[in-house]
Every structure is written in structure tokens, then in C-alpha cells.
Amino acid sequence: MAKFDLTAKNCQYLDRHLTFPLLEFLLQKNVFDQSSLLKFILETVSKTNMIDYKRDIRERLTQEKALPEELVQSRANVLVTLKELQAEVAPLMKCIEELKNPDALKDSKSVIHALQQTLDYDIILSAQKLAKYLYECGNYNDSLTYLYVCMLVMEPNDKNYLGVLWGKLAVEILTLNWPTALEDLTRLRDFIENYNFSPIQVLQQRTWLIHWSVLVFFNHAKGRDLIIDMFLYKPQYLNAIQTMCPHILRYLATAVVINRGRRNALKDLIKVIQQESYTYRDPITEFLEHLYVNFDFEGARKKLHECQTVIVNDFFIIGCLDEFVENARLMIFETFCRIHECITIGMLADKLNMKPDEAECWIVNLIRNARLDAKIDSKLGHVVMGTQPLSPYQQLVEKIDSLSVRSEALTLLVERKHKAKTQEAGEGHWKYY
């Protein structure tokens, strides 16, 4: 399924260290030629200081276990540079050790103040440089220590602060620390929205953040709600997706399908999918179009089969396969039931890509779990649907569910326009002096 593989597009907006898990995943799936992929990984890892990983890839590519002189020299150079950088930050480490003393102040603000008073700014820059160097060596945990100190001491208006935020988010992702990664993601997003970037720069920053956030959202318990709120209901990020990376609709669509509590987002999602269908289509977006736009159940059934192959070969959403199939079948079933009062189990099994016995057991479980108002006539092999009128309360909930998010977006738009008008008025006033 190389046709639907998004690795090349996604890697454009990821740090090279974040691309290594994706590329290793592709090696396991045999989607592309193994030799060509290994050569690409080797070329990418050669731009880092990860000597052991470079040796491993070279060995897998050439089957030669002997360590070439080039790598031996590279390792020696890396160790020398590392010692030099560690020597530069020795006062910082001494200060940190002193602050660990039980008699030292424990208040975070006092610690930050103590660091700012004790340390020279050049030492903080050296700490950032060392954090970056350790990161390039693949030593993410040690890098995190220095990044954390830099983030505490640096002012948000420091030109290096943004790089520290991106670095810390990358390290938290690579060490699979998802709760902290989500906190860093939120902090970085707030910084991007409040910093004085040019329109092009802020669009680029948002695009990078969108791709990095997919890694966090599909690995965090709250991510399935957060990805919908950010990608679909924050206009600036939806605009970035439509402008720069419409392929992200695959991940947004997957999140909506597997999130039963956000079915109200389907209408808004399908509008976006239809708008962008001329720039991006894949089996997952086409499945929703067939089901909710064309009401083509046969087409939806075929696309569901293709969706399974796409998900199995996508690093970001492979963990959602079973949930996606279960919820997609439920969506087909619910839509089919709205226009039929009596359905044969054989027909239903065909629509759901299931055997008749499996389909009957699946429907029995739905009825048992109170998710379906229906009865099964085993003799005739029919499912007889009950009436399921939507309560006024539920209609009201569906209408106002996204109102707060849209109100927030409208407030931001009004504030932005007011700020622009105020700046223009100020500039016009000073022109007379």
C-alpha cells in the first residue's frame, strides 16, 4: 500500500530523530525496497552523532561487522567535544547540586531566582548547546536535564527560548513520556500563538506543531478529544491543515470514527473532507464520504476493507485498528438502520464484511449492551428495528456542543481585528510628529 503511505509527507515536518521510529516501522512492513530504505536511514543518521545506530544500520546494509576507521574517529571526536561542553557547564552542575541540599530553598521561584543570580548567561547558552549535542548523540534523558534548566532560567522573549521548547517536546516524545509531552505541547502552542511571528512563520510553526502533536494525541488518554478540538474547531489550525497538509485529515477522521462521544463532529468533518477532496483522498476519508454523503453502503464496505490495510501500515494509527473497525461497522449499521425497519442478517453481514454467524453475535452484543433498540427473529433470520426518536435534550446537546469552541474562535478574531486597528491608529497618530 505504498500508494497511501504518508511517511515521506510526515517526515518533512518532523525532527530527524522523530523520523527514525517511522522509518524502522516501514522496514518491518516491507512497504518499500529494504536496501533503498536502509540507505536513506544511513544518510539521515549520518547527520547526527548517533555512532552506534549508524554502525547498526551500516551492518544491516552491508552485512559487514567490522567497525570502519571513519566511525572510530567520529566516536573519538564526539567524546572530546562532549567533555569540552561538559566542562563549560561545570558551574551550572555545581549550583544544581547545592540547590539539592535539604537546607536549600525548595520554592520553585526561589530556585529559579537563585539560578538567575548565580549563573552567567553564557553558561546557560552553553547548557543549551550541550543539551542539543546530547540530543544529537541520542542521549535523550541527559539532554532533558539541561533543557529543563534552560526553560526555567530563560525569559520567554529570549531568542533561544523557542528552540528549547521544541527540544523538550521532542525529548518527551522520544522517551514516551506522554503526560509531560502533552503539557509541553500546550505550552509550545500558547507560545506560538502569542509570539510576534510573521504570517508565513506562524503558518510554518503551526504546521510543524500539527505533525508533532499527532504523535502525542494518539498515545495519550485524552488525545482523541484534544485532536478534534485542535484540528477541527481551532480555525487557525484547520486553516493550516487545509493550506499546508491536507493529509492530516486521515488522522482527524480516524479520531472522529473511534471516538463515540464525538459523533456530533461528523457533520463538520465531512464538510472539510468534501472541501479538500480535490487535494487529498484516501480510503479513510472516502469511507466517510461513501457512508454519509453518497449513502453508498457497498462502496463503504469496500473502503472499510482498504482502511484496514492503510491503518496496519500507518505508524501513527496502527494501535487504533480494532477500535476503528468496530466503530466503522457500527456507523454502517446505524446508518443502514435509519432507512430500514427490517433487515436480513445475511444482507447485514455482507455490508459489514462479516460472516452471518459473526454478524448475529455482534448484533446480540449491541442489544445486550443497550446500544441498539432491536429484536432478532432467528427463524426468519431478520433484525427488526425499534423506533429510536431523538430526545429534545439530545438534540439540544448536539446543537450547543461546539458552541463554546466557536465562541472562543470568534472572540479571538474580534480581539485580533481590534488589536490591528489600534496599531494602525497609533501609527497614523505618530506620522504627524
Short mmCIF file of C-alpha atoms in Angstrom, two decimals, residues 23 79 85 104 141 152 175 204 241 257 297 325 338:
data_model
loop_
_atom_site.label_atom_id
_atom_site.label_comp_id
_atom_site.label_asym_id
_atom_site.label_seq_id
_atom_site.Cartn_x
_atom_site.Cartn_y
_atom_site.Cartn_z
CA LEU A 23 11.42 4.51 9.13
CA LEU A 79 33.66 12.23 23.14
CA LEU A 85 30.91 21.18 26.61
CA ALA A 104 18.36 24.96 50.31
CA ASN A 141 17.46 11.68 29.24
CA LEU A 152 13.38 27.58 33.86
CA THR A 175 11.19 8.92 25.82
CA GLN A 204 5.11 27.10 9.38
CA ILE A 241 -4.19 21.78 7.60
CA VAL A 257 -14.51 7.46 13.95
CA PHE A 297 -23.16 1.06 1.54
CA VAL A 325 -13.12 -1.48 12.50
CA ARG A 338 -32.17 4.57 9.78
#
